[in-house]
Amino acid sequence: MQVDLMGQTSIPVLEQVLNFTQTRHAVLAGNVANMDTPGYQTRDLSVDEFQTRLREAIDQRVRRSEGFSDAETIDLQDDGFKRVADSMKDILHHDESNVSLEQQVLQVNKNQGLHNLAVAILNQQFRQMNVAISERV
């Protein structure tokens, strides 16, 4: 029997957070780049939906490790949460666009903070694994 060491850690979850924040950053950067495009409507990835789906996947992994099996599996790579969020479509400018530089910068900063947190935790996980492998304290 082969033991899945990485699957028993938070590394797969952190990997999904990093994938999400990287993709979301590209979408937000596109919003800023198209700020002067008449009629451009902002796009965003739903953070709430991503967190919900990630929580479901984590819960499923816990149930599976406890011996329960689900007929339905949740794929962490699913792109179903990559839809346009309606939360920032309140204000239309004279050119019928809804891009607010301040709102986009705020979202980029929040996304960057989440990304940096995930990287820091992932680095700590790898340092702990290195200590365990090298048997040094």
Coordinates of C-alpha atoms in Angstrom, one line a residue:
M1 CA 0.0 0.0 0.0
Q2 CA 1.4 3.4 -1.0
V3 CA 0.9 6.2 1.5
D4 CA -0.1 9.6 0.0
L5 CA 2.0 11.9 2.2
M6 CA 1.2 15.1 0.3
G7 CA -2.6 14.3 0.3
Q8 CA -2.6 14.1 4.1
T9 CA -1.3 17.7 4.4
S10 CA -2.8 21.1 3.6
I11 CA -0.6 21.3 0.5
P12 CA -3.3 20.3 -2.0
V13 CA -5.6 22.9 -0.5
L14 CA -3.0 25.6 -0.6
E15 CA -2.2 24.7 -4.2
Q16 CA -5.9 25.3 -5.1
V17 CA -5.9 28.7 -3.2
L18 CA -2.7 29.7 -5.1
N19 CA -4.3 28.6 -8.5
F20 CA -7.4 30.6 -7.7
T21 CA -5.6 33.8 -6.6
Q22 CA -3.3 33.7 -9.6
T23 CA -6.3 33.3 -12.0
R24 CA -8.3 36.0 -10.2
H25 CA -5.3 38.4 -10.3
A26 CA -5.2 38.0 -14.1
V27 CA -8.9 38.7 -14.3
L28 CA -8.6 41.8 -12.1
A29 CA -5.6 43.0 -14.1
G30 CA -7.7 42.7 -17.2
N31 CA -10.3 44.9 -15.6
V32 CA -7.8 47.6 -14.9
A33 CA -6.3 47.3 -18.4
N34 CA -9.7 47.8 -20.0
M35 CA -10.7 50.7 -17.7
D36 CA -10.8 53.2 -20.6
T37 CA -12.6 50.8 -22.9
P38 CA -16.2 52.1 -23.6
G39 CA -18.9 49.7 -22.5
Y40 CA -16.4 47.3 -20.7
Q41 CA -18.0 45.4 -17.9
T42 CA -15.8 44.2 -15.1
R43 CA -15.3 40.5 -14.5
D44 CA -14.4 38.7 -11.3
L45 CA -14.2 35.2 -9.9
S46 CA -16.5 34.5 -7.1
V47 CA -14.5 34.2 -3.9
D48 CA -17.5 33.0 -1.9
E49 CA -18.2 30.2 -4.4
F50 CA -14.6 29.2 -4.5
Q51 CA -14.5 29.0 -0.7
T52 CA -17.7 27.0 -0.6
R53 CA -16.5 24.5 -3.1
L54 CA -13.1 24.2 -1.4
R55 CA -14.8 23.6 2.0
E56 CA -17.0 20.9 0.4
A57 CA -13.8 19.2 -1.1
I58 CA -12.1 19.4 2.3
D59 CA -15.1 17.9 4.1
Q60 CA -15.2 15.1 1.5
R61 CA -11.5 14.4 2.0
V62 CA -12.1 14.2 5.8
R63 CA -15.0 11.8 5.4
R64 CA -13.1 9.7 3.0
S65 CA -10.1 9.5 5.4
E66 CA -12.6 8.5 8.2
G67 CA -13.8 5.5 6.1
F68 CA -16.9 7.1 4.6
S69 CA -17.4 7.0 0.9
D70 CA -19.4 9.4 -1.2
A71 CA -21.0 8.4 -4.5
E72 CA -20.5 11.9 -5.7
T73 CA -16.9 13.3 -5.8
I74 CA -15.9 17.0 -5.8
D75 CA -13.1 17.9 -8.2
L76 CA -10.8 20.7 -6.9
Q77 CA -9.8 21.5 -10.5
D78 CA -13.5 22.2 -11.4
D79 CA -13.8 25.5 -13.2
G80 CA -17.5 25.9 -12.2
F81 CA -16.6 28.8 -9.8
K82 CA -15.1 30.8 -12.6
R83 CA -18.1 32.9 -13.5
V84 CA -18.7 36.6 -13.6
A85 CA -19.6 38.0 -10.2
D86 CA -22.5 40.5 -10.2
S87 CA -21.3 42.3 -7.0
M88 CA -19.5 45.1 -8.7
K89 CA -22.0 46.0 -11.4
D90 CA -23.8 48.8 -9.5
I91 CA -22.4 51.9 -11.1
L92 CA -22.4 52.6 -14.8
H93 CA -20.3 55.5 -16.1
H94 CA -21.2 57.7 -19.0
D95 CA -19.5 55.3 -21.4
E96 CA -21.6 52.4 -20.0
S97 CA -18.6 50.8 -18.4
N98 CA -18.6 49.9 -14.7
V99 CA -14.8 49.9 -14.0
S100 CA -13.8 51.7 -10.8
L101 CA -10.1 51.9 -10.4
E102 CA -10.4 52.2 -6.6
Q103 CA -12.6 49.1 -6.4
Q104 CA -10.2 47.1 -8.7
V105 CA -7.1 48.1 -6.7
L106 CA -8.9 47.1 -3.5
Q107 CA -9.8 43.7 -4.9
V108 CA -6.2 43.2 -6.3
N109 CA -4.8 44.0 -2.8
K110 CA -7.2 41.6 -1.0
N111 CA -6.3 38.9 -3.6
Q112 CA -2.6 39.6 -3.1
G113 CA -2.9 39.3 0.6
L114 CA -4.7 35.9 0.3
H115 CA -2.0 34.8 -2.2
N116 CA 0.9 35.8 0.1
L117 CA -0.7 34.1 3.1
A118 CA -1.1 30.8 1.1
V119 CA 2.6 31.1 0.0
A120 CA 3.8 31.7 3.6
I121 CA 1.8 28.7 4.9
L122 CA 3.1 26.5 2.0
N123 CA 6.7 27.5 2.7
Q124 CA 6.2 26.6 6.4
Q125 CA 4.8 23.2 5.4
F126 CA 7.9 22.5 3.2
R127 CA 10.3 23.6 5.9
Q128 CA 8.6 21.2 8.4
M129 CA 8.8 18.4 5.8
N130 CA 12.5 19.2 5.3
V131 CA 13.2 19.0 9.0
A132 CA 11.3 15.7 9.3
I133 CA 13.2 14.2 6.3
S134 CA 16.6 15.4 7.4
E135 CA 15.9 14.4 11.0
R136 CA 17.3 17.7 12.3
V137 CA 15.6 20.0 14.7

